[in-house]
Coordinates of C-alpha atoms and ligand atoms in Angstrom, one line a residue:
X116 CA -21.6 14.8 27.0
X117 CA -21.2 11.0 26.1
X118 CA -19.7 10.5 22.8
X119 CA -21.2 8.3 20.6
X120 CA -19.7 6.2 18.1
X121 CA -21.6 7.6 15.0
X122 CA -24.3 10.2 14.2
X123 CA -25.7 10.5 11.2
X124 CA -26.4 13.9 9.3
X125 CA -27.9 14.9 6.3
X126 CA -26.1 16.9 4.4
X127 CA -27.1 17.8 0.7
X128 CA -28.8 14.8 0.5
X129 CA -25.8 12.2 1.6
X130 CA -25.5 10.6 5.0
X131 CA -22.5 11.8 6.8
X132 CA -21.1 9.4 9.5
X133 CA -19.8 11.0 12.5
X134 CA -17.5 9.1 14.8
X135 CA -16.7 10.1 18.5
X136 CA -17.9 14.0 17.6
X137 CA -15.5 14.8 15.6
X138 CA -16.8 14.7 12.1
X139 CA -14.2 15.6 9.3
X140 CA -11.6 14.1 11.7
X141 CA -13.1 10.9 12.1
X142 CA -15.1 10.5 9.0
X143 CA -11.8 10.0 6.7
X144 CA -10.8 7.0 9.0
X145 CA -13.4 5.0 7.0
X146 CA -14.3 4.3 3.2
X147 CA -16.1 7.0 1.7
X148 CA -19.5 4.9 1.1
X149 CA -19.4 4.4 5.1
X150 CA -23.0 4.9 6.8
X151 CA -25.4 3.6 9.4
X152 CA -28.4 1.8 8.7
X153 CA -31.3 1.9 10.4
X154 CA -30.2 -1.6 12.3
X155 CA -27.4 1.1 13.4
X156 CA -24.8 -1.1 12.0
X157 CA -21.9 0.2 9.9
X158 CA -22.7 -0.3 6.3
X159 CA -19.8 -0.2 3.7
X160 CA -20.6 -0.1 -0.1
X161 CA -24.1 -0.6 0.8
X162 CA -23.5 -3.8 2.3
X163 CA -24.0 -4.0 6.5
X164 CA -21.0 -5.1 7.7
X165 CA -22.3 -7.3 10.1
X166 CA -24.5 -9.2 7.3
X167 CA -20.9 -9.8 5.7
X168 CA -19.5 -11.4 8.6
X169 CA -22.9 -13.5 8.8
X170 CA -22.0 -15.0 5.5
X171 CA -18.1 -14.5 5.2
X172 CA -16.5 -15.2 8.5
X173 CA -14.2 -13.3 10.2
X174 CA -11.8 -11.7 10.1
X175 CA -13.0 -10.4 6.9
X176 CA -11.2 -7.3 4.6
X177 CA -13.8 -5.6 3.3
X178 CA -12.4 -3.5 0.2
X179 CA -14.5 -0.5 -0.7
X180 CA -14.2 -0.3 -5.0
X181 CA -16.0 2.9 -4.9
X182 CA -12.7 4.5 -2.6
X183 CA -10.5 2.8 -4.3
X184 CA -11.7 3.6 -7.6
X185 CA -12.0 7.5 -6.4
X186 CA -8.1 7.8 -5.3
X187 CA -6.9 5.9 -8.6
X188 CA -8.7 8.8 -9.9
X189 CA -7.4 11.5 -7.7
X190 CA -3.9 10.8 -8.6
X191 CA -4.3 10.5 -12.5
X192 CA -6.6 13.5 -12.7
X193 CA -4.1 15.7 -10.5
X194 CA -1.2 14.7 -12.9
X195 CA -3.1 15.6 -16.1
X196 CA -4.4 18.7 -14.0
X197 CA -0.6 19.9 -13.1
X198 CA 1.5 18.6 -15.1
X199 CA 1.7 19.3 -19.0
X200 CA 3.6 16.6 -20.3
X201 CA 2.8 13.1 -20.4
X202 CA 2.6 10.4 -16.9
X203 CA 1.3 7.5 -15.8
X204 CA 0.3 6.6 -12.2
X205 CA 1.9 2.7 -11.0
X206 CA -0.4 1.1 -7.9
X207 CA 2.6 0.1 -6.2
X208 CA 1.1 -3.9 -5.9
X209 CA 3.4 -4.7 -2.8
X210 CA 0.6 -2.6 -0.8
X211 CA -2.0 -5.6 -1.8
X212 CA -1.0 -7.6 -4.7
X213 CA -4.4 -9.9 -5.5
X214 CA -6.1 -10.2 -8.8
X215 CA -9.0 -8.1 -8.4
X216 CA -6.8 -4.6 -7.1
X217 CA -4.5 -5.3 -9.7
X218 CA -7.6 -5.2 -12.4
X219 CA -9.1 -2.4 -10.9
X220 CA -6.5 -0.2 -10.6
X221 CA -5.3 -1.3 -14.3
X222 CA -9.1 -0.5 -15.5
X223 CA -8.4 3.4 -13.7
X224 CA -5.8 3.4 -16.5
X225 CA -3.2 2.7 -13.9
X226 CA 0.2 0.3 -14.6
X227 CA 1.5 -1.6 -11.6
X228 CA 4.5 -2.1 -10.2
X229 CA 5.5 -5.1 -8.8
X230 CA 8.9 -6.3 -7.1
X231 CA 8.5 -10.0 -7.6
X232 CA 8.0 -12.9 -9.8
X233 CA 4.9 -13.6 -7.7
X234 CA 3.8 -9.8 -7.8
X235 CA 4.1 -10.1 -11.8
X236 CA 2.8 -13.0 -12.1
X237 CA -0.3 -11.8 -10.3
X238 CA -0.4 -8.7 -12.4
X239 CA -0.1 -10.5 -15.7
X240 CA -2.6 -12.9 -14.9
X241 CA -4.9 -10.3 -13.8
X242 CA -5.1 -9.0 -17.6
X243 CA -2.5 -5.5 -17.2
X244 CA -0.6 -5.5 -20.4
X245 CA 2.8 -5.5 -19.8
X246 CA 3.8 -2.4 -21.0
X247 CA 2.6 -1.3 -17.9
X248 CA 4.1 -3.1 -15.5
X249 CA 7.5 -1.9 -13.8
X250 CA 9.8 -4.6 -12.3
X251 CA 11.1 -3.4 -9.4
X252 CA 13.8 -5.5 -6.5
X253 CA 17.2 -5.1 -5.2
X254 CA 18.2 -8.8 -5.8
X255 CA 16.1 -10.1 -8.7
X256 CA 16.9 -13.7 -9.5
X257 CA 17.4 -14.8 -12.9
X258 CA 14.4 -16.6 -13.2
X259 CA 13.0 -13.5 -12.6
X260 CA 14.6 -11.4 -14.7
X261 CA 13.9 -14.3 -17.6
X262 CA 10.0 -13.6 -16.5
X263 CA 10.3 -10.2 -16.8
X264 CA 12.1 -10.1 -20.0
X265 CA 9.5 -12.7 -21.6
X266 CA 6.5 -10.9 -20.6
X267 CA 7.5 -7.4 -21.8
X268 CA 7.5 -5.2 -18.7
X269 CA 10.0 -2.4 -18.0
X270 CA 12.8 -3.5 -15.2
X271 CA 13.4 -1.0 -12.8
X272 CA 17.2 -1.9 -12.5
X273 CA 18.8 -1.4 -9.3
X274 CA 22.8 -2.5 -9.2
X275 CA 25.3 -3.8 -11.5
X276 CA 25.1 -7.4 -11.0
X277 CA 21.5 -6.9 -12.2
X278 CA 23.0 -4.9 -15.6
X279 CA 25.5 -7.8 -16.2
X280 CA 23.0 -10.5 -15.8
X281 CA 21.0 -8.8 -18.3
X282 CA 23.2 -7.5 -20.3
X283 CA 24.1 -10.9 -20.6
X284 CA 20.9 -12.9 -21.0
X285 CA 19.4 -9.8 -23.3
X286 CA 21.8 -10.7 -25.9
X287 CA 20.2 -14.1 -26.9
X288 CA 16.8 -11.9 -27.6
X289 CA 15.8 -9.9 -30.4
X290 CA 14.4 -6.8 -29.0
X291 CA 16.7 -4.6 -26.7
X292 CA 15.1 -4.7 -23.0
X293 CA 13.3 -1.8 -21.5
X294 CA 15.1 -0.5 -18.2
X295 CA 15.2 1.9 -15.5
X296 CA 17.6 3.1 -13.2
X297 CA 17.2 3.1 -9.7
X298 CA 18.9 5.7 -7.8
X299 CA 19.0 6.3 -4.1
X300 CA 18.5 10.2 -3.6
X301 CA 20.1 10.7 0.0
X302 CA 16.9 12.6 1.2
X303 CA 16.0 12.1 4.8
X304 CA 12.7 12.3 5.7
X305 CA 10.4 11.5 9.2
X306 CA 9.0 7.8 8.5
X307 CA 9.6 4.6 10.5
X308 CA 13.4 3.7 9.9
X309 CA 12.3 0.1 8.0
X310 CA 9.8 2.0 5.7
X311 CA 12.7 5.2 4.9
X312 CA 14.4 4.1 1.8
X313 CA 15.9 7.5 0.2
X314 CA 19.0 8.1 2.8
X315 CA 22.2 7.1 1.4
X316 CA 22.3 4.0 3.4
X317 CA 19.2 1.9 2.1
X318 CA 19.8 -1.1 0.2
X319 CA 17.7 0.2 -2.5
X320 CA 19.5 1.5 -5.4
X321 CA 22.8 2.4 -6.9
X322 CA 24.8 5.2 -5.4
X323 CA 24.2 8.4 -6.9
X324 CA 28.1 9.1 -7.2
X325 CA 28.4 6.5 -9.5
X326 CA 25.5 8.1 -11.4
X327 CA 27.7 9.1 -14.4
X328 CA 30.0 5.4 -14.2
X329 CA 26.3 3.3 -14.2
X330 CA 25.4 5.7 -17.1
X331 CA 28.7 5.1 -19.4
X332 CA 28.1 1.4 -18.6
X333 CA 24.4 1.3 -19.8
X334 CA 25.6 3.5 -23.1
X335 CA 27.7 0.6 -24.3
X336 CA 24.8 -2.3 -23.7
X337 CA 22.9 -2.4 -27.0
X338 CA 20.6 -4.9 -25.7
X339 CA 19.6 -2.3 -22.9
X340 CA 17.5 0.4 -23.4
X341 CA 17.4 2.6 -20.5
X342 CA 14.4 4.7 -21.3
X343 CA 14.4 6.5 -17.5
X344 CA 15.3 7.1 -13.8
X345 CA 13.9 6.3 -10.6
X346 CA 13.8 7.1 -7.1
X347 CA 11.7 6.0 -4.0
X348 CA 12.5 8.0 -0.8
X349 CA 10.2 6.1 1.8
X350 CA 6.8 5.4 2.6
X351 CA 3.8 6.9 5.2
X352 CA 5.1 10.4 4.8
X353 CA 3.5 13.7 5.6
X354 CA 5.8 15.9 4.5
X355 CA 5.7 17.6 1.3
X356 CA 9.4 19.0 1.4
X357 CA 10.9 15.6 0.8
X358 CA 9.2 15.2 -2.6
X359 CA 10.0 18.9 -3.5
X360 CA 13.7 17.9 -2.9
X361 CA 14.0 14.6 -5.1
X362 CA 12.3 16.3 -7.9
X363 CA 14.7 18.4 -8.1
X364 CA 17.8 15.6 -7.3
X365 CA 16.1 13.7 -9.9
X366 CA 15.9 16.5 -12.8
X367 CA 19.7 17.3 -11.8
X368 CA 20.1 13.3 -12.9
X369 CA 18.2 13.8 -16.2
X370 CA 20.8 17.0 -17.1
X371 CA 23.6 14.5 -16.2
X372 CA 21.9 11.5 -18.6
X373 CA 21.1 13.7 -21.7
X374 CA 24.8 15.0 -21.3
X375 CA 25.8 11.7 -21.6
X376 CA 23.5 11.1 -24.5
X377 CA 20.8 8.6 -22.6
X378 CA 17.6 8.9 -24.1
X379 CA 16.1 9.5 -20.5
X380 CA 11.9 9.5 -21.1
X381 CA 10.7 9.2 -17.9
X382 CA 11.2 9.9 -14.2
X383 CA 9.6 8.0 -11.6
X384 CA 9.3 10.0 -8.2
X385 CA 8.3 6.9 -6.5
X386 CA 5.5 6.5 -3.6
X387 CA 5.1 7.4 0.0
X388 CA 2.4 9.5 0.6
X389 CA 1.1 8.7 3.8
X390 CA -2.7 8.3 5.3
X391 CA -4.6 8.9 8.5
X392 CA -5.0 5.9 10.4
X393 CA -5.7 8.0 13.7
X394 CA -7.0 11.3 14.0
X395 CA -4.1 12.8 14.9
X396 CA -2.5 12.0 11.7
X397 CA -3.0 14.9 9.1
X398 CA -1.7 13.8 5.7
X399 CA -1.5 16.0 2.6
X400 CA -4.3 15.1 0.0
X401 CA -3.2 13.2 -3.3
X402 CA -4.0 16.8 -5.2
X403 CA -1.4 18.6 -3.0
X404 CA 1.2 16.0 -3.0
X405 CA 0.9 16.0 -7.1
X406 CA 0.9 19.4 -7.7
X407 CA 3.8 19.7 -5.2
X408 CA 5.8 17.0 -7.0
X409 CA 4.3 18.0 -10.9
X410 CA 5.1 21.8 -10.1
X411 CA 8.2 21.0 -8.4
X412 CA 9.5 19.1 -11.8
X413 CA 8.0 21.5 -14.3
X414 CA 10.2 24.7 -12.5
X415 CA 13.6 22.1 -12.8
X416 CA 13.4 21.4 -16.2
X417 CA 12.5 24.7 -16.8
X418 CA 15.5 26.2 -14.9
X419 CA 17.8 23.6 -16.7
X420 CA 16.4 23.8 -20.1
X421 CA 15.3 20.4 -20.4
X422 CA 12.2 18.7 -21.9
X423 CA 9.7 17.5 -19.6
X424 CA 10.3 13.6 -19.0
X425 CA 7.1 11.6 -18.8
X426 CA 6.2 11.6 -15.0
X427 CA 5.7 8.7 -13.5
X428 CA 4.4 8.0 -10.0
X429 CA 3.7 5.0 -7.5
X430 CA 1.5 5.2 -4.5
X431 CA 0.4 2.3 -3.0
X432 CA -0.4 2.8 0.6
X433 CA -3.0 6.0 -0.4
X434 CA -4.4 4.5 -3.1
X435 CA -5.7 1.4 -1.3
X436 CA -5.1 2.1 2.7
X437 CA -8.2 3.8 3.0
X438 CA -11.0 1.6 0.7
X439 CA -10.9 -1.2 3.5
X440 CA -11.2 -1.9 7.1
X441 CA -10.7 -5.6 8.9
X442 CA -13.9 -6.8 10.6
X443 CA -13.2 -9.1 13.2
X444 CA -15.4 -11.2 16.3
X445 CA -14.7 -10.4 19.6
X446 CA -13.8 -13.1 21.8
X447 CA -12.8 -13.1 25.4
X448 CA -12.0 -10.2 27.8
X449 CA -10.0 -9.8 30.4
X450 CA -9.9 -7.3 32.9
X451 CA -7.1 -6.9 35.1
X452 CA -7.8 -3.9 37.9
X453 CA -6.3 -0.8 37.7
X454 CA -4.1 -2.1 34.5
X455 CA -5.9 -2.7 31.7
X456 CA -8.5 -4.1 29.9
X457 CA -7.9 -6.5 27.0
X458 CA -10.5 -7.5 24.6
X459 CA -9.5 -10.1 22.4
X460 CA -10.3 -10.4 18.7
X461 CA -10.7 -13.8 16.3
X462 CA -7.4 -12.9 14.0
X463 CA -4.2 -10.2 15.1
X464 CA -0.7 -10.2 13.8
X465 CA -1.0 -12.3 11.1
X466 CA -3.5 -10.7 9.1
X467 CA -2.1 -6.7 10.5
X468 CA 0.9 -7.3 11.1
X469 CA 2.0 -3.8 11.2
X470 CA 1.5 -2.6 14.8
X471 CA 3.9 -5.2 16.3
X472 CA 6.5 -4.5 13.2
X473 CA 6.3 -1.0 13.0
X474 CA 4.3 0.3 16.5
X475 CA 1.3 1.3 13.9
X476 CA -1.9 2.8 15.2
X477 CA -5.0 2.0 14.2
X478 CA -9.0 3.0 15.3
X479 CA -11.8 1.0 15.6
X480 CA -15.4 0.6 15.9
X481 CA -18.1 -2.0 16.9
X482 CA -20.5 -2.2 13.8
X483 CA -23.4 -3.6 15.0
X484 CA -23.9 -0.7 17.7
X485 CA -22.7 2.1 15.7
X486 CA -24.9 5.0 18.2
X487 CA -23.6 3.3 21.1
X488 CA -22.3 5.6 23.5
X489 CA -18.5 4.8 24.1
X490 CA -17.7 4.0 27.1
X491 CA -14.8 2.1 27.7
X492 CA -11.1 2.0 26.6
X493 CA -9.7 -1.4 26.0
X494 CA -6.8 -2.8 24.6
X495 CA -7.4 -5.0 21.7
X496 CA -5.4 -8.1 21.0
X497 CA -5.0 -10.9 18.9
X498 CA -5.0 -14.6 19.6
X499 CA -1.6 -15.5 18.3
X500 CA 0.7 -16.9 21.1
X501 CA 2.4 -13.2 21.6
X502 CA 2.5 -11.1 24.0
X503 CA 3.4 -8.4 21.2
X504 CA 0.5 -9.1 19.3
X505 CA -1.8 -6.0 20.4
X506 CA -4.0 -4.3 17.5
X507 CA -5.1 -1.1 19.4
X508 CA -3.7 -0.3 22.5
X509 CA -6.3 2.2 23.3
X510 CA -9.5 2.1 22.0
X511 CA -12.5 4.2 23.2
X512 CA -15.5 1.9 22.3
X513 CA -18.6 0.7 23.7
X514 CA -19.7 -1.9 26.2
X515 CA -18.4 -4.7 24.1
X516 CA -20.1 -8.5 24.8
X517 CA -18.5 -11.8 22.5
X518 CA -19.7 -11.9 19.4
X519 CA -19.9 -8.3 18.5
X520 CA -18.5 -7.4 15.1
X521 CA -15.3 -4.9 15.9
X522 CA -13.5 -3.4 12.7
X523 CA -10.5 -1.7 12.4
X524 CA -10.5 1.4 9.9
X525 CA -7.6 1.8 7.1
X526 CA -6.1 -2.3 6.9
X527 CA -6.2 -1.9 3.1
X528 CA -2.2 -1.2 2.2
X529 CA 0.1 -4.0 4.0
X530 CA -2.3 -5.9 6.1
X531 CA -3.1 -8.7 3.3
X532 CA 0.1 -8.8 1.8
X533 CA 1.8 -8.7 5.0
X534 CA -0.2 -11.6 6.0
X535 CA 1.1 -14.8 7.6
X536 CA 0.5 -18.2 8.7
X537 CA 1.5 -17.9 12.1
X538 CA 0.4 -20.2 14.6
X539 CA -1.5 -21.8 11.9
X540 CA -4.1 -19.4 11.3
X541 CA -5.8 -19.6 7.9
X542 CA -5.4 -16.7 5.9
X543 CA -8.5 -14.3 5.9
X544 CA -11.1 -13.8 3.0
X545 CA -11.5 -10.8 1.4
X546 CA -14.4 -8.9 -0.2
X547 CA -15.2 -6.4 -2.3
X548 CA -18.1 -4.4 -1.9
X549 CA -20.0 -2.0 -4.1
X550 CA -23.8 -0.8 -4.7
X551 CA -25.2 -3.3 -2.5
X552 CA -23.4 -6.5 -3.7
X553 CA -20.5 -8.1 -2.6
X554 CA -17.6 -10.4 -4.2
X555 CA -15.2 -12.2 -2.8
X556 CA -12.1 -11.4 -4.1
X557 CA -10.0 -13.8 -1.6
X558 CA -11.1 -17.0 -0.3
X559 CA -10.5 -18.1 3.2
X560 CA -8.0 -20.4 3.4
X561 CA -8.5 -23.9 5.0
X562 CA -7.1 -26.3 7.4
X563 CA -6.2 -28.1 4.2
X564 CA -5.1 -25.6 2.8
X565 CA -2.2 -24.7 5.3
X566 CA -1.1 -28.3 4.9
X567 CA -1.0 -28.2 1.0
X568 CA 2.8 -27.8 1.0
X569 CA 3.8 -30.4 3.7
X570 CA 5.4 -33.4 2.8
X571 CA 5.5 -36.1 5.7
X572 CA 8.2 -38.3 5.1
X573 CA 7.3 -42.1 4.9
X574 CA 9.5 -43.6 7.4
X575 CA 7.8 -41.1 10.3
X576 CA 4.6 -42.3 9.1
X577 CA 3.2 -44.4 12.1
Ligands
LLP711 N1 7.8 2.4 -4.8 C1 8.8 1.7 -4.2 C2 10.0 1.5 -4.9 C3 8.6 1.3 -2.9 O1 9.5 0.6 -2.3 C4 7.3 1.5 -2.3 C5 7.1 1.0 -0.9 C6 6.3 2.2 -3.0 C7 6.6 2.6 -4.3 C8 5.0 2.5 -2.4 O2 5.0 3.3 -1.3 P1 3.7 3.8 -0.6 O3 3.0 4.7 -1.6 O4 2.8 2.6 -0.3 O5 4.1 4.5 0.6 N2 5.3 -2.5 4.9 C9 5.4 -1.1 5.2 C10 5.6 -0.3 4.0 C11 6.7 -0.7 3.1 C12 6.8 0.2 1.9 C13 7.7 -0.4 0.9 N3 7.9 0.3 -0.3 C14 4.2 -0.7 6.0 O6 3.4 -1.5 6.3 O7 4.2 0.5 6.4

């Protein structure tokens, strides 16, 4: 049997979309509005993504609010579900920091975290009060920290010449400045070494044997008010043991800080949860990866007779990974015998530039044939001058000709923020799609644009 890109069922009254046979594995690779319309092109938020490349260019991120909206959702219902004391979920901004995902998730009743003055910046000026914002960075410069401190937001803190600088420029202000402590928990667990943060040798974090020096320090700063702990163990993770483990590492650290007398609130478990970007990949859901981690810290405070913090948590990549997919023009082909087939596509590393940093896999589909049988596999590569630059190396897809619409499924979490310049390629526009009607949420950038910042001196002037 051929497969076919997509076939479309009925089930209790909503369109399932089915992607080469395999239904539930296939179907998660896309947002959850996903269908085909009756031109049996891909529709996305009720807007056919081939209309949006029509009138938006390409390559185009196409955010779906209504997936987006639903895992903001997922992750603050599970916490209220599992866990009986207070918590807050943090959309870990790094994944896409832009004004519209930084509103949305706020309206979801999320805060943000943000490691930057940029990041902040963004998050402030995209209306999230700051007593929801969380400061994170390992090497925050003071014109950051002043930022921080002047806008109200809680400083994740994460060494000691960040505790003296503060300590220091904290005792010019009134009020005593909200901190947390970054620890790094020395769990190991199976990630891609530049995304594993948690081991004992990450840059991230004070050392967890000088847990109770960093604590006698903080006690004597009166202009620091350390009101909890933190801990990040890595990112695009599957398993659930590793967030078992630092819930209880961190609860052992809350004993430690109430026997030092720190008014310890709140414990942030940090992010990672991972997402399918191929069918092979079989992620936990949000609901199991926040019971594990709510149950697993209920049972340790229990079992060391301590109150239940406030539980904090920030996701970014599952939150926003899955609400958008890249839609891109395909461009030239070449075919060389017996090797391979490359298809080439109008954008590449520098708006994805996670397969050639990290060997990420992604799937794709061509939108404006959705039924097509598939029929080919192809390598799909960008147009930057890099040999590296590869998006898919094997994609099963149709018979593809120039100008079809191809889009790559799951570019929401590090695609846009990861985004560069290279070769001079204008940064891509986003949209965001809902009920039929899309926004756009990031302009394409222009050839004037990428030549705002340069300065020609006068004497090369001709
Ligand atoms: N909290 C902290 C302190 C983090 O460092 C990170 C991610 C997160 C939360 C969010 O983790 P998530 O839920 O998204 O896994 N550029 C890489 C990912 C780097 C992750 C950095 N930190 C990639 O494209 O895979």
């Amino acid at each position: 049997m051929i497969s076919t890109q997509a076939v479309e069922v009925e089930n209790s009254g909503r369109q399932y979309l089915l992607l080469n046979q395999s239904r539930y594995a296939n179907q998660q690779l896309l947002p959850l509005t996903a269908v085909v319309n009756s031109r049996d092109c891909l529709e996305i938020g009720g807007c056919d993504v081939t209309k949006l490349v029509e009138q938006y260019g390409s390559p185009l991120y196409i955010l779906d609010e209504e997936t987006l909206r639903r895992s903001c959702r997922q992750y603050r219902d599970a916490l209220k579900r599992y866990y009986p004391g207070a918590s807050q979920v943090l959309y870990a901004s790094k994944a896409w920091s832009c004004l519209t995902v930084c509103a949305l998730a706020f309206s979801e009743g999320l805060g943000i975290d943000v490691v930057s003055g940029g990041e902040l910046y963004t998050s402030l000026q995209a209306g999230v009060s700051a007593d929801k914002i969380y400061f994170h960075g390992n090497n925050k410069s003071l014109s950051e920290l002043e930022l921080a401190i002047a806008s109200g937001c809680t400083i994740v803190v994460d060494n000691y010449l960040e505790l003296q600088t503060l300590a220091s420029i904290t005792g010019k202000s009134t009020a005593p400045v909200r901190i947390m402590l970054r620890f790094t928990p020395g769990i190991e667990c199976h990630t891609h070494e530049y995304i594993r943060t948690g081991h004992l040798d990450s840059k991230f974090g004070f050392d967890p044997n000088q847990l109770e020096q960093v604590f006698a320090y903080v006690l004597q700063q009166p202009a620091l008010n350390c009101i909890g702990i933190h801990a990040h163990i890595g990112s695009q993770i599957f398993e659930l043991q590793p967030h078992q483990d630092l819930a209880d590492v961190m609860v052992e650290w809350l004993r430690i800080a109430s026997s030092y007398g720190l008014p310890v609130k709140e414990l942030n478990v940090g992010g990672g949860l991972g997402i399918r970007y191929t069918e092979s990949d079989d992620p936990p859901s949000i609901d199991d990866w926040v019971k594990t981690v709510a149950e697993a810290i209920v049972v340790a405070c229990q079992s060391q007779q301590l109150p239940l913090p406030k539980l904090l948590c920030e996701p970014g990549r599952s939150l926003v990974g899955p609400a958008c997919v890249t839609a891109y023009t395909v461009g030239s082909r070449k075919e060389i015998p017996t090797v391979r087939t490359y298809l080439a596509v109008d954008g590449g590393m520098s708006d994805n530039p996670r397969p050639i940093t990290y060997q990420s896999r992604y799937r794709a589909v061509v939108a404006n044939r959705m039924s097509a049988p598939l029929l080919e596999t192809v390598t799909i590569a960008g147009k930057h001058c890099e040999s590296g630059d590869i998006l898919i190396k094997d994609a099963l897809l149709p018979k593809t000709e120039p100008g079809d619409i191809l889009v790559v499924m799951g570019t929401g979490a590090y695609n846009y923020s990861m985004a560069s310049n290279y070769n001079r390629l204008p940064r891509s526009a986003a949209v965001l799609v809902s009920n039929g009607e899309a926004n756009l949420i990031l302009q394409r950038e222009t050839y004037q644009d990428l030549i705002r910042q340069d300065r020609l001196p006068e004497r090369l002037l001709g």
